[in-house]
mmCIF file of C-alpha atoms in Angstrom:
data_model
loop_
_atom_site.group_PDB
_atom_site.id
_atom_site.type_symbol
_atom_site.label_atom_id
_atom_site.label_comp_id
_atom_site.label_asym_id
_atom_site.label_seq_id
_atom_site.Cartn_x
_atom_site.Cartn_y
_atom_site.Cartn_z
ATOM 1 C CA MET A 1 -5.410 14.487 22.859
ATOM 2 C CA GLN A 2 -2.284 12.421 22.237
ATOM 3 C CA VAL A 3 -2.697 9.450 19.891
ATOM 4 C CA PRO A 4 0.806 8.867 18.518
ATOM 5 C CA LYS A 5 -0.093 5.830 16.412
ATOM 6 C CA ALA A 6 -3.125 7.193 14.559
ATOM 7 C CA VAL A 7 -2.739 7.593 10.793
ATOM 8 C CA VAL A 8 -5.157 9.585 8.626
ATOM 9 C CA CYS A 9 -5.315 8.195 5.086
ATOM 10 C CA LEU A 10 -6.000 11.140 2.776
ATOM 11 C CA PRO A 11 -6.558 10.151 -0.871
ATOM 12 C CA THR A 12 -6.090 12.938 -3.386
ATOM 13 C CA TYR A 13 -6.806 13.477 -7.060
ATOM 14 C CA ASN A 14 -6.644 17.086 -8.225
ATOM 15 C CA GLU A 15 -6.893 18.564 -4.729
ATOM 16 C CA LEU A 16 -4.266 21.280 -5.221
ATOM 17 C CA GLU A 17 -6.420 23.963 -3.596
ATOM 18 C CA ASN A 18 -7.392 21.868 -0.592
ATOM 19 C CA LEU A 19 -4.292 19.900 0.399
ATOM 20 C CA GLU A 20 -2.237 22.514 2.223
ATOM 21 C CA PRO A 21 -5.186 23.946 4.205
ATOM 22 C CA MET A 22 -6.241 20.420 5.161
ATOM 23 C CA LEU A 23 -2.781 19.507 6.431
ATOM 24 C CA GLY A 24 -2.721 22.760 8.357
ATOM 25 C CA ALA A 25 -6.028 21.839 10.001
ATOM 26 C CA LEU A 26 -4.787 18.347 10.906
ATOM 27 C CA ALA A 27 -1.426 19.538 12.235
ATOM 28 C CA PRO A 28 -2.565 20.236 15.841
ATOM 29 C CA LEU A 29 -4.334 16.888 16.257
ATOM 30 C CA SER A 30 -1.326 14.655 17.052
ATOM 31 C CA VAL A 31 -1.998 12.314 14.121
ATOM 32 C CA ARG A 32 0.158 11.262 11.234
ATOM 33 C CA VAL A 33 -1.158 11.885 7.718
ATOM 34 C CA LEU A 34 -0.565 9.669 4.708
ATOM 35 C CA VAL A 35 -1.390 11.470 1.453
ATOM 36 C CA ILE A 36 -2.274 8.927 -1.233
ATOM 37 C CA ASP A 37 -2.059 10.652 -4.601
ATOM 38 C CA ASP A 38 -3.270 8.988 -7.801
ATOM 39 C CA ASN A 39 -0.897 10.859 -10.135
ATOM 40 C CA SER A 40 -2.959 14.063 -10.085
ATOM 41 C CA PRO A 41 -2.430 16.061 -13.283
ATOM 42 C CA ASP A 42 -2.845 19.356 -11.397
ATOM 43 C CA GLY A 43 0.358 18.867 -9.381
ATOM 44 C CA THR A 44 -1.192 17.740 -6.085
ATOM 45 C CA GLY A 45 1.394 14.967 -5.736
ATOM 46 C CA GLU A 46 4.316 17.363 -6.164
ATOM 47 C CA LEU A 47 2.807 19.734 -3.601
ATOM 48 C CA ALA A 48 2.369 16.815 -1.206
ATOM 49 C CA ASP A 49 6.071 15.993 -1.531
ATOM 50 C CA ARG A 50 7.073 19.585 -0.815
ATOM 51 C CA LEU A 51 4.826 19.739 2.236
ATOM 52 C CA ALA A 52 6.064 16.377 3.507
ATOM 53 C CA GLY A 53 9.575 17.786 3.357
ATOM 54 C CA LYS A 54 8.535 20.533 5.777
ATOM 55 C CA LEU A 55 5.985 18.725 7.960
ATOM 56 C CA ASP A 56 7.289 15.756 9.906
ATOM 57 C CA PHE A 57 3.816 14.244 10.452
ATOM 58 C CA VAL A 58 3.136 13.942 6.699
ATOM 59 C CA SER A 59 4.194 11.191 4.298
ATOM 60 C CA VAL A 60 3.177 10.560 0.700
ATOM 61 C CA LEU A 61 2.249 7.436 -1.230
ATOM 62 C CA HIS A 62 2.286 7.946 -5.013
ATOM 63 C CA ARG A 63 0.190 5.693 -7.214
ATOM 64 C CA GLU A 64 0.639 5.432 -10.979
ATOM 65 C CA ARG A 65 -2.932 6.170 -12.036
ATOM 66 C CA LYS A 66 -6.426 6.935 -10.859
ATOM 67 C CA GLU A 67 -8.195 3.669 -10.001
ATOM 68 C CA GLY A 68 -10.876 4.869 -7.620
ATOM 69 C CA LEU A 69 -11.329 5.502 -3.939
ATOM 70 C CA GLY A 70 -11.236 1.860 -2.889
ATOM 71 C CA PRO A 71 -7.833 0.894 -4.282
ATOM 72 C CA ALA A 72 -6.341 4.134 -2.970
ATOM 73 C CA TYR A 73 -7.590 3.466 0.549
ATOM 74 C CA LEU A 74 -6.477 -0.156 0.463
ATOM 75 C CA ALA A 75 -2.957 0.928 -0.468
ATOM 76 C CA GLY A 76 -3.071 3.467 2.349
ATOM 77 C CA PHE A 77 -4.339 0.927 4.877
ATOM 78 C CA ARG A 78 -1.494 -1.442 4.086
ATOM 79 C CA ARG A 79 1.100 1.308 4.371
ATOM 80 C CA ALA A 80 -0.374 2.505 7.689
ATOM 81 C CA LEU A 81 -0.441 -1.020 9.132
ATOM 82 C CA ASP A 82 3.151 -1.596 8.047
ATOM 83 C CA ALA A 83 4.061 1.618 9.885
ATOM 84 C CA GLY A 84 2.567 0.256 13.106
ATOM 85 C CA ALA A 85 -0.641 2.297 13.290
ATOM 86 C CA ASP A 86 -3.050 1.406 16.087
ATOM 87 C CA TYR A 87 -5.843 3.460 14.498
ATOM 88 C CA VAL A 88 -6.361 4.125 10.791
ATOM 89 C CA LEU A 89 -8.696 6.865 9.622
ATOM 90 C CA GLU A 90 -10.357 7.666 6.314
ATOM 91 C CA MET A 91 -11.366 11.184 5.364
ATOM 92 C CA ASP A 92 -11.834 13.386 2.316
ATOM 93 C CA CYS A 93 -9.377 16.146 1.472
ATOM 94 C CA ASP A 94 -12.062 18.626 0.381
ATOM 95 C CA PHE A 95 -13.268 19.668 3.870
ATOM 96 C CA SER A 96 -16.590 17.885 3.472
ATOM 97 C CA HIS A 97 -15.310 16.079 6.564
ATOM 98 C CA ASP A 98 -14.421 18.492 9.354
ATOM 99 C CA PRO A 99 -10.884 17.881 10.681
ATOM 100 C CA ALA A 100 -12.119 19.013 14.110
ATOM 101 C CA ASP A 101 -14.168 15.778 14.261
ATOM 102 C CA VAL A 102 -11.080 13.540 14.039
ATOM 103 C CA PRO A 103 -10.561 13.514 17.846
ATOM 104 C CA ARG A 104 -14.214 12.518 18.317
ATOM 105 C CA LEU A 105 -13.792 9.457 16.093
ATOM 106 C CA LEU A 106 -10.586 8.500 17.868
ATOM 107 C CA ALA A 107 -12.271 8.926 21.251
ATOM 108 C CA ALA A 108 -15.105 6.614 20.190
ATOM 109 C CA CYS A 109 -12.566 3.896 19.365
ATOM 110 C CA GLU A 110 -10.732 4.462 22.617
ATOM 111 C CA ASP A 111 -14.084 4.056 24.377
ATOM 112 C CA GLY A 112 -14.618 0.630 22.820
ATOM 113 C CA ALA A 113 -15.744 0.974 19.205
ATOM 114 C CA ASP A 114 -13.888 -1.143 16.670
ATOM 115 C CA LEU A 115 -15.037 1.144 13.864
ATOM 116 C CA ALA A 116 -16.187 4.706 14.545
ATOM 117 C CA LEU A 117 -18.184 6.026 11.613
ATOM 118 C CA GLY A 118 -18.920 9.704 11.094
ATOM 119 C CA SER A 119 -22.652 9.601 10.419
ATOM 120 C CA ARG A 120 -24.940 12.099 8.721
ATOM 121 C CA TYR A 121 -28.073 10.115 9.511
ATOM 122 C CA VAL A 122 -28.138 9.800 13.283
ATOM 123 C CA GLU A 123 -29.394 12.398 15.745
ATOM 124 C CA GLY A 124 -27.084 15.410 15.683
ATOM 125 C CA GLY A 125 -25.766 14.636 12.194
ATOM 126 C CA GLY A 126 -26.713 16.177 8.877
ATOM 127 C CA THR A 127 -25.593 17.794 5.643
ATOM 128 C CA GLU A 128 -24.925 21.368 4.578
ATOM 129 C CA ASN A 129 -25.234 23.093 1.192
ATOM 130 C CA TRP A 130 -26.917 20.100 -0.453
ATOM 131 C CA GLY A 131 -29.824 20.314 -2.852
ATOM 132 C CA LEU A 132 -32.906 18.141 -2.450
ATOM 133 C CA GLY A 133 -31.826 15.759 -5.221
ATOM 134 C CA ARG A 134 -28.481 15.000 -3.651
ATOM 135 C CA ARG A 135 -30.039 14.513 -0.214
ATOM 136 C CA LEU A 136 -32.538 12.045 -1.637
ATOM 137 C CA VAL A 137 -29.858 10.065 -3.513
ATOM 138 C CA SER A 138 -27.580 9.872 -0.472
ATOM 139 C CA ALA A 139 -30.237 9.027 2.104
ATOM 140 C CA GLY A 140 -31.937 6.642 -0.312
ATOM 141 C CA GLY A 141 -28.659 4.859 -1.013
ATOM 142 C CA SER A 142 -28.002 4.328 2.682
ATOM 143 C CA LEU A 143 -31.555 3.063 3.226
ATOM 144 C CA TYR A 144 -31.265 0.712 0.231
ATOM 145 C CA ALA A 145 -28.034 -0.781 1.581
ATOM 146 C CA ARG A 146 -29.321 -0.999 5.145
ATOM 147 C CA VAL A 147 -32.475 -2.877 4.154
ATOM 148 C CA LEU A 148 -30.819 -5.302 1.739
ATOM 149 C CA LEU A 149 -27.940 -6.073 4.073
ATOM 150 C CA GLY A 150 -30.120 -6.277 7.181
ATOM 151 C CA VAL A 151 -27.964 -4.028 9.367
ATOM 152 C CA ARG A 152 -28.744 -1.129 11.694
ATOM 153 C CA VAL A 153 -25.969 1.249 10.659
ATOM 154 C CA ARG A 154 -27.720 4.279 9.186
ATOM 155 C CA ASP A 155 -24.891 5.832 7.152
ATOM 156 C CA LEU A 156 -23.436 2.924 5.210
ATOM 157 C CA THR A 157 -22.066 5.176 2.464
ATOM 158 C CA GLY A 158 -20.179 7.400 4.917
ATOM 159 C CA GLY A 159 -16.455 7.761 4.282
ATOM 160 C CA PHE A 160 -15.262 9.450 7.489
ATOM 161 C CA LYS A 161 -14.072 6.505 9.587
ATOM 162 C CA CYS A 162 -11.666 5.387 12.274
ATOM 163 C CA TYR A 163 -10.688 1.711 12.399
ATOM 164 C CA ARG A 164 -8.906 -0.180 15.099
ATOM 165 C CA ARG A 165 -5.924 -1.990 13.668
ATOM 166 C CA ALA A 166 -7.478 -5.390 14.446
ATOM 167 C CA VAL A 167 -10.403 -4.703 12.086
ATOM 168 C CA LEU A 168 -8.228 -4.106 9.039
ATOM 169 C CA GLU A 169 -6.129 -7.155 9.893
ATOM 170 C CA ARG A 170 -9.241 -9.342 10.049
ATOM 171 C CA ILE A 171 -11.522 -8.333 7.165
ATOM 172 C CA ASP A 172 -9.293 -9.583 4.318
ATOM 173 C CA LEU A 173 -8.307 -6.498 2.384
ATOM 174 C CA ASP A 174 -7.272 -8.638 -0.583
ATOM 175 C CA ALA A 175 -10.904 -9.715 -1.078
ATOM 176 C CA ILE A 176 -12.191 -6.134 -1.455
ATOM 177 C CA HIS A 177 -12.522 -4.968 -5.055
ATOM 178 C CA SER A 178 -15.010 -2.073 -4.795
ATOM 179 C CA ARG A 179 -13.721 1.163 -6.289
ATOM 180 C CA GLY A 180 -16.211 3.912 -5.452
ATOM 181 C CA TYR A 181 -18.743 4.482 -2.682
ATOM 182 C CA ALA A 182 -19.478 0.745 -2.662
ATOM 183 C CA PHE A 183 -16.113 0.483 -0.918
ATOM 184 C CA GLN A 184 -17.574 2.260 2.125
ATOM 185 C CA ILE A 185 -20.580 -0.048 2.213
ATOM 186 C CA GLU A 186 -18.441 -3.158 1.800
ATOM 187 C CA THR A 187 -15.849 -2.322 4.446
ATOM 188 C CA THR A 188 -18.485 -1.464 7.049
ATOM 189 C CA TYR A 189 -20.462 -4.617 6.228
ATOM 190 C CA ARG A 190 -17.373 -6.799 6.425
ATOM 191 C CA THR A 191 -16.565 -5.219 9.778
ATOM 192 C CA LEU A 192 -20.012 -6.117 11.102
ATOM 193 C CA ARG A 193 -19.878 -9.633 9.651
ATOM 194 C CA ALA A 194 -16.568 -10.217 11.432
ATOM 195 C CA GLY A 195 -18.276 -9.473 14.749
ATOM 196 C CA PHE A 196 -16.791 -6.055 15.398
ATOM 197 C CA THR A 197 -18.619 -3.136 16.984
ATOM 198 C CA VAL A 198 -19.534 -0.168 14.783
ATOM 199 C CA VAL A 199 -20.468 3.112 16.479
ATOM 200 C CA GLU A 200 -21.956 6.046 14.564
ATOM 201 C CA VAL A 201 -20.672 9.471 15.628
ATOM 202 C CA PRO A 202 -22.860 12.369 14.428
ATOM 203 C CA ILE A 203 -21.178 14.743 11.985
ATOM 204 C CA ARG A 204 -22.172 17.611 9.725
ATOM 205 C CA PHE A 205 -21.157 16.879 6.138
ATOM 206 C CA ALA A 206 -20.514 20.027 4.088
ATOM 207 C CA ASP A 207 -20.307 20.195 0.310
ATOM 208 C CA ARG A 208 -16.850 20.994 -1.077
ATOM 209 C CA THR A 209 -16.092 24.634 -1.865
ATOM 210 C CA ALA A 210 -12.983 24.037 -4.016
ATOM 211 C CA GLY A 211 -12.249 21.426 -6.654
ATOM 212 C CA HIS A 212 -14.736 19.064 -8.266
ATOM 213 C CA SER A 213 -16.784 16.090 -7.094
ATOM 214 C CA LYS A 214 -15.537 12.629 -8.140
ATOM 215 C CA MET A 215 -19.052 11.119 -8.299
ATOM 216 C CA SER A 216 -19.926 9.456 -11.612
ATOM 217 C CA ARG A 217 -22.587 7.185 -13.071
ATOM 218 C CA SER A 218 -20.263 4.174 -12.885
ATOM 219 C CA ILE A 219 -19.634 4.780 -9.177
ATOM 220 C CA PHE A 220 -23.386 4.956 -8.555
ATOM 221 C CA LEU A 221 -24.093 1.772 -10.524
ATOM 222 C CA GLU A 222 -21.313 -0.100 -8.752
ATOM 223 C CA ALA A 223 -22.913 0.676 -5.397
ATOM 224 C CA VAL A 224 -26.361 -0.428 -6.629
ATOM 225 C CA THR A 225 -25.093 -3.807 -7.838
ATOM 226 C CA LYS A 226 -22.546 -4.435 -5.077
ATOM 227 C CA VAL A 227 -25.088 -4.428 -2.243
ATOM 228 C CA PRO A 228 -27.074 -7.527 -3.348
ATOM 229 C CA ALA A 229 -23.793 -9.234 -4.247
ATOM 230 C CA LEU A 230 -22.535 -8.702 -0.695
ATOM 231 C CA ARG A 231 -25.772 -10.041 0.768
ATOM 232 C CA LEU A 232 -25.613 -13.121 -1.464
ATOM 233 C CA ALA A 233 -22.001 -13.724 -0.449
ATOM 234 C CA ALA A 234 -22.997 -13.552 3.205
ATOM 235 C CA LEU A 235 -25.944 -15.918 2.736
ATOM 236 C CA THR A 236 -23.788 -18.483 0.925
ATOM 237 C CA GLY A 237 -20.984 -18.341 3.477
ATOM 238 C CA ARG A 238 -18.476 -16.628 1.237
ATOM 239 C CA LEU A 239 -18.267 -13.534 3.440
#
């Protein structure tokens, strides 16, 4: 599958063990990869530079400090758009998102989707190596957002996505201030509010085997409070 203007935005913070294997898995897929490193203290940024020197499909964007997933992706989106990308993808570096699913997301966009979302909560999707508590929190969070926002997308917290360029040009990136998983809810909701088509592609989401989760209480609370704020903004015509 040849998609010469597809860019995978790959944010990293202390992903030293995962970065090189991930780039190796993405290498055959005819995509460019933008590593967005938030000044990882474990040397991930330096490794990214060394790999970019050997791999012509890899480039690196260094950020001064860790500010959260949202700001990292926004910086990556802008860099990818400036580079002329037709499709911009989000994915995790820890293999919770399977690189083999990248062509499926791209194909969904080529078939007409404006945003293809890798979904755990549609038929054929699911999770692996998760305890009951984590499954309940994740599924409950998606249900909470879906009900309050009044949308049909089942996996609003999903972070494995492929956007058409036109979506990111339309949804006003400067207005997005979410930092954690609320960023995924907000960008999908803004996409729907702008009249674009969102298609859910079933994926299996596996827990990371190397490194540490970035989930925190503040990230959880941001998502809880951001959802009603988004709905209010929509109802009052500010979104």
